[in-house]
Amino acid sequence: MTMTPMMAPMGNANFDGGAPALPPQPGTDMTGICFRDQLWLNTYPLDRNLVFDYFALSPFYDWTCNNEQLRSRSIHPLDISHLSKMTGSEYMLSEVMEPHLFVIRKQKRDGPEKVTPMLAYYILDGSIYQAPQLCNVFAGRLGRALYHISKAFSFASSKLEKTGYVASENESAASESKAAKETIDFKELKRVDHIFASQQRKLPPVPPPPPFPEGYVPPSTAEASENQQEETQLPPVDPIIDQGPSKRMKV
């Protein structure tokens, strides 16, 4: 049986005599852990009637929820007829694909028809996970897309710097005139610039960054400001405008 450590009952202690290790409180960021009880899965079927009992074994379960009050009264914990009459945090079974996928949503109930979603958990083939926040998913996808776009433009820029250079085959070409060596194909250069400019105009504007989660403290921007000052002191050198044809290396 492989699973994450569970909260020990009050008054129990570890074998070494110390206090039991408590898992993170339900409702916090627990996306880095999962729970699986293979012994339970080998004993009971995983269906919509017993899936909540299996979920209650995990460290994701909040024992102060309304579902636990129904369980103590021998009522099915997902009975909506009783949950709708209560207020507070509760769990609901939102999506079911027996026996492989179950989605459980944690929400706060303020009335019979007024609920506020809080977190989501999914049980995939017997393993329980906490679903990540939507802002974190968007931030990860946008960061990955911007990385590949920046890498593509850097690669294209490195290829563009070599456009128009005159490559000499050997030292025997030194007898040619200086003007012939420094000939630049401006027509080809403008054509490539036009292609990249048109592709860049097709890109959508960069969306604003997602809001920081509650309680997040952004790092100090002192180092970022110092790096920005260094970059402003050393402007980039354009290989075509600043160097000129006479200073351009020949490949």
Short mmCIF file of C-alpha atoms in Angstrom, two decimals:
data_model
loop_
_atom_site.label_atom_id
_atom_site.label_comp_id
_atom_site.label_asym_id
_atom_site.label_seq_id
_atom_site.Cartn_x
_atom_site.Cartn_y
_atom_site.Cartn_z
CA MET A 1 0.00 0.00 0.00
CA THR A 2 1.51 3.30 -1.07
CA MET A 3 0.05 6.58 0.07
CA THR A 4 0.96 9.90 1.59
CA PRO A 5 1.09 10.22 5.39
CA MET A 6 -2.32 10.72 6.98
CA MET A 7 -3.27 12.74 10.02
CA ALA A 8 -2.86 10.61 13.09
CA PRO A 9 -5.69 10.55 15.67
CA MET A 10 -5.41 12.94 18.60
CA GLY A 11 -3.32 11.54 21.40
CA ASN A 12 -1.30 9.15 19.23
CA ALA A 13 2.42 9.50 18.78
CA ASN A 14 5.12 8.06 16.58
CA PHE A 15 7.14 5.05 17.60
CA ASP A 16 10.07 7.27 18.57
CA GLY A 17 7.92 9.05 21.15
CA GLY A 18 7.71 12.37 19.27
CA ALA A 19 4.63 14.22 18.11
CA PRO A 20 2.96 12.86 14.94
CA ALA A 21 3.77 14.61 11.68
CA LEU A 22 0.73 16.56 10.51
CA PRO A 23 0.01 16.87 6.76
CA PRO A 24 -0.86 20.25 5.23
CA GLN A 25 -4.27 21.63 6.09
CA PRO A 26 -6.97 20.89 3.47
CA GLY A 27 -7.56 23.94 1.29
CA THR A 28 -3.89 24.84 0.91
CA ASP A 29 -1.73 24.16 -2.14
CA MET A 30 -1.33 20.39 -2.13
CA THR A 31 -0.81 19.90 -5.88
CA GLY A 32 2.59 18.33 -5.26
CA ILE A 33 1.25 15.19 -3.51
CA CYS A 34 -1.13 12.36 -4.32
CA PHE A 35 -2.94 9.70 -2.30
CA ARG A 36 -3.54 6.04 -3.08
CA ASP A 37 -4.68 3.20 -0.82
CA GLN A 38 -4.19 -0.02 -2.74
CA LEU A 39 -5.53 -2.17 0.09
CA TRP A 40 -8.85 -0.30 0.04
CA LEU A 41 -9.03 -0.54 -3.76
CA ASN A 42 -8.48 -4.30 -3.60
CA THR A 43 -11.27 -4.65 -1.03
CA TYR A 44 -14.05 -2.33 -2.25
CA PRO A 45 -15.26 -1.29 -5.70
CA LEU A 46 -14.58 2.28 -6.72
CA ASP A 47 -17.97 3.64 -7.80
CA ARG A 48 -20.15 6.70 -7.17
CA ASN A 49 -21.57 5.18 -3.96
CA LEU A 50 -18.23 4.47 -2.24
CA VAL A 51 -15.90 7.00 -3.86
CA PHE A 52 -16.53 9.61 -1.17
CA ASP A 53 -15.60 7.15 1.58
CA TYR A 54 -12.34 6.56 -0.27
CA PHE A 55 -11.77 10.30 -0.66
CA ALA A 56 -12.33 10.80 3.09
CA LEU A 57 -9.23 8.68 3.76
CA SER A 58 -6.96 11.15 1.95
CA PRO A 59 -5.22 14.19 3.48
CA PHE A 60 -7.26 16.38 1.10
CA TYR A 61 -10.42 15.75 3.14
CA ASP A 62 -11.61 18.47 5.51
CA TRP A 63 -13.19 16.85 8.56
CA THR A 64 -15.12 20.04 9.40
CA CYS A 65 -17.21 19.91 6.22
CA ASN A 66 -20.96 19.37 6.12
CA ASN A 67 -20.51 15.94 4.53
CA GLU A 68 -18.84 14.67 7.69
CA GLN A 69 -21.84 15.77 9.74
CA LEU A 70 -24.08 13.71 7.49
CA ARG A 71 -21.80 10.70 7.84
CA SER A 72 -21.99 10.94 11.63
CA ARG A 73 -25.80 10.82 11.32
CA SER A 74 -25.66 7.73 9.06
CA ILE A 75 -26.78 9.76 6.03
CA HIS A 76 -25.07 9.48 2.67
CA PRO A 77 -22.50 12.32 2.60
CA LEU A 78 -23.47 13.39 -0.94
CA ASP A 79 -27.22 13.65 -0.30
CA ILE A 80 -28.06 17.02 -1.85
CA SER A 81 -31.44 17.18 -0.14
CA HIS A 82 -29.67 17.51 3.23
CA LEU A 83 -26.64 19.48 2.04
CA SER A 84 -28.80 22.21 0.53
CA LYS A 85 -30.28 22.93 3.96
CA MET A 86 -26.85 23.53 5.55
CA THR A 87 -24.24 26.29 5.30
CA GLY A 88 -20.47 26.03 5.25
CA SER A 89 -17.93 24.03 3.26
CA GLU A 90 -18.98 20.87 1.48
CA TYR A 91 -17.89 18.44 -1.23
CA MET A 92 -19.87 17.57 -4.35
CA LEU A 93 -19.35 14.88 -6.99
CA SER A 94 -19.35 16.89 -10.23
CA GLU A 95 -18.04 14.49 -12.91
CA VAL A 96 -18.12 10.68 -13.01
CA MET A 97 -16.62 8.22 -15.49
CA GLU A 98 -16.80 4.95 -13.59
CA PRO A 99 -14.50 3.43 -12.57
CA HIS A 100 -11.58 5.48 -13.88
CA LEU A 101 -12.32 9.17 -13.23
CA PHE A 102 -14.18 11.03 -10.48
CA VAL A 103 -14.10 14.82 -10.01
CA ILE A 104 -14.95 16.15 -6.54
CA ARG A 105 -15.51 19.89 -6.07
CA LYS A 106 -15.12 21.66 -2.75
CA GLN A 107 -17.43 24.63 -2.36
CA LYS A 108 -18.81 27.03 0.21
CA ARG A 109 -22.57 27.04 0.62
CA ASP A 110 -24.32 30.22 1.78
CA GLY A 111 -27.85 29.12 0.94
CA PRO A 112 -29.90 26.51 -0.90
CA GLU A 113 -29.02 28.02 -4.30
CA LYS A 114 -25.89 30.05 -3.47
CA VAL A 115 -22.56 28.22 -3.61
CA THR A 116 -19.01 29.44 -4.25
CA PRO A 117 -16.48 26.98 -5.79
CA MET A 118 -13.23 26.72 -3.85
CA LEU A 119 -11.09 23.78 -5.02
CA ALA A 120 -11.34 20.70 -7.21
CA TYR A 121 -9.93 17.20 -6.77
CA TYR A 122 -9.90 14.28 -9.18
CA ILE A 123 -9.51 10.55 -8.65
CA LEU A 124 -7.77 8.98 -11.63
CA ASP A 125 -7.58 5.17 -11.58
CA GLY A 126 -7.55 5.17 -7.78
CA SER A 127 -5.00 7.99 -7.27
CA ILE A 128 -6.31 11.24 -5.76
CA TYR A 129 -4.85 14.61 -6.85
CA GLN A 130 -5.65 18.25 -6.24
CA ALA A 131 -6.39 20.10 -9.46
CA PRO A 132 -4.14 23.17 -10.00
CA GLN A 133 -5.52 26.71 -10.03
CA LEU A 134 -6.58 28.02 -13.44
CA CYS A 135 -4.24 31.02 -13.17
CA ASN A 136 -1.27 28.68 -12.65
CA VAL A 137 -2.24 26.65 -15.72
CA PHE A 138 -2.48 29.80 -17.87
CA ALA A 139 0.82 31.14 -16.51
CA GLY A 140 2.59 27.88 -17.30
CA ARG A 141 1.17 27.64 -20.82
CA LEU A 142 1.95 31.29 -21.62
CA GLY A 143 5.46 31.00 -20.24
CA ARG A 144 6.14 27.95 -22.38
CA ALA A 145 4.72 29.62 -25.51
CA LEU A 146 6.74 32.82 -24.98
CA TYR A 147 9.91 30.78 -24.45
CA HIS A 148 9.54 28.99 -27.79
CA ILE A 149 8.62 32.22 -29.61
CA SER A 150 11.66 34.01 -28.18
CA LYS A 151 13.88 31.08 -29.10
CA ALA A 152 12.53 31.09 -32.67
CA PHE A 153 13.18 34.82 -33.11
CA SER A 154 16.69 34.47 -31.67
CA PHE A 155 17.44 31.69 -34.14
CA ALA A 156 16.01 33.72 -37.02
CA SER A 157 17.99 36.77 -35.93
CA SER A 158 21.23 34.81 -35.94
CA LYS A 159 20.49 33.67 -39.49
CA LEU A 160 19.55 37.19 -40.56
CA GLU A 161 22.91 38.61 -39.45
CA LYS A 162 24.64 36.46 -42.06
CA THR A 163 22.40 37.67 -44.91
CA GLY A 164 24.29 39.78 -47.42
CA TYR A 165 27.79 38.77 -46.30
CA VAL A 166 30.22 37.93 -49.06
CA ALA A 167 32.11 34.73 -48.34
CA SER A 168 35.56 34.45 -49.87
CA GLU A 169 36.53 30.95 -50.97
CA ASN A 170 40.27 31.33 -50.34
CA GLU A 171 43.07 33.86 -50.18
CA SER A 172 43.23 34.07 -53.97
CA ALA A 173 40.12 36.30 -53.90
CA ALA A 174 42.26 39.13 -52.39
CA SER A 175 43.12 40.25 -55.90
CA GLU A 176 39.49 41.22 -56.54
CA SER A 177 38.39 44.78 -56.14
CA LYS A 178 37.35 46.02 -52.70
CA ALA A 179 33.94 47.12 -53.95
CA ALA A 180 33.14 43.65 -55.29
CA LYS A 181 33.96 42.05 -51.92
CA GLU A 182 31.68 44.37 -49.97
CA THR A 183 28.68 44.02 -52.24
CA ILE A 184 25.44 43.60 -50.27
CA ASP A 185 22.23 42.23 -51.67
CA PHE A 186 19.91 44.93 -50.29
CA LYS A 187 16.96 43.52 -52.19
CA GLU A 188 17.23 40.18 -50.40
CA LEU A 189 17.80 41.93 -47.08
CA LYS A 190 14.65 44.04 -47.43
CA ARG A 191 12.65 40.98 -48.48
CA VAL A 192 13.64 39.08 -45.30
CA ASP A 193 12.93 42.15 -43.14
CA HIS A 194 9.48 42.43 -44.72
CA ILE A 195 8.72 38.76 -44.02
CA PHE A 196 9.67 39.01 -40.34
CA ALA A 197 7.81 42.30 -39.89
CA SER A 198 4.62 40.85 -41.38
CA GLN A 199 4.86 37.75 -39.17
CA GLN A 200 5.45 39.85 -36.07
CA ARG A 201 2.34 41.97 -36.80
CA LYS A 202 0.24 38.79 -36.90
CA LEU A 203 1.18 37.84 -33.35
CA PRO A 204 -1.46 38.80 -30.76
CA PRO A 205 -0.49 41.25 -28.04
CA VAL A 206 0.99 39.76 -24.91
CA PRO A 207 -1.83 39.17 -22.37
CA PRO A 208 -1.48 40.69 -18.91
CA PRO A 209 0.05 38.37 -16.30
CA PRO A 210 -2.42 36.48 -14.06
CA PRO A 211 -3.02 37.87 -10.58
CA PHE A 212 -0.85 36.54 -7.81
CA PRO A 213 -2.51 34.02 -5.45
CA GLU A 214 -3.70 35.31 -2.11
CA GLY A 215 -0.82 35.65 0.32
CA TYR A 216 1.92 35.64 -2.36
CA VAL A 217 4.72 38.16 -1.82
CA PRO A 218 6.57 39.12 -5.05
CA PRO A 219 10.38 39.17 -4.83
CA SER A 220 12.31 42.40 -4.58
CA THR A 221 12.74 44.25 -7.84
CA ALA A 222 16.09 45.75 -6.84
CA GLU A 223 18.09 43.24 -8.87
CA ALA A 224 15.77 43.68 -11.85
CA SER A 225 16.25 47.46 -11.78
CA GLU A 226 20.06 47.07 -11.62
CA ASN A 227 20.02 44.73 -14.61
CA GLN A 228 17.82 47.18 -16.49
CA GLN A 229 20.27 50.01 -15.80
CA GLU A 230 23.15 47.91 -17.12
CA GLU A 231 21.19 47.13 -20.25
CA THR A 232 20.42 50.81 -20.85
CA GLN A 233 24.10 51.70 -20.46
CA LEU A 234 25.14 49.21 -23.14
CA PRO A 235 22.75 49.55 -26.09
CA PRO A 236 22.77 46.67 -28.56
CA VAL A 237 24.89 47.11 -31.68
CA ASP A 238 23.07 46.68 -34.93
CA PRO A 239 25.34 44.68 -37.30
CA ILE A 240 23.94 46.47 -40.34
CA ILE A 241 23.48 50.11 -39.24
CA ASP A 242 26.24 50.69 -36.65
CA GLN A 243 29.10 48.66 -38.08
CA GLY A 244 28.74 49.51 -41.77
CA PRO A 245 29.90 47.47 -44.74
CA SER A 246 33.60 48.12 -44.19
CA LYS A 247 33.57 46.69 -40.64
CA ARG A 248 31.40 43.65 -41.35
CA MET A 249 33.12 40.27 -41.00
CA LYS A 250 33.30 38.07 -44.02
CA VAL A 251 32.29 34.45 -43.60
#
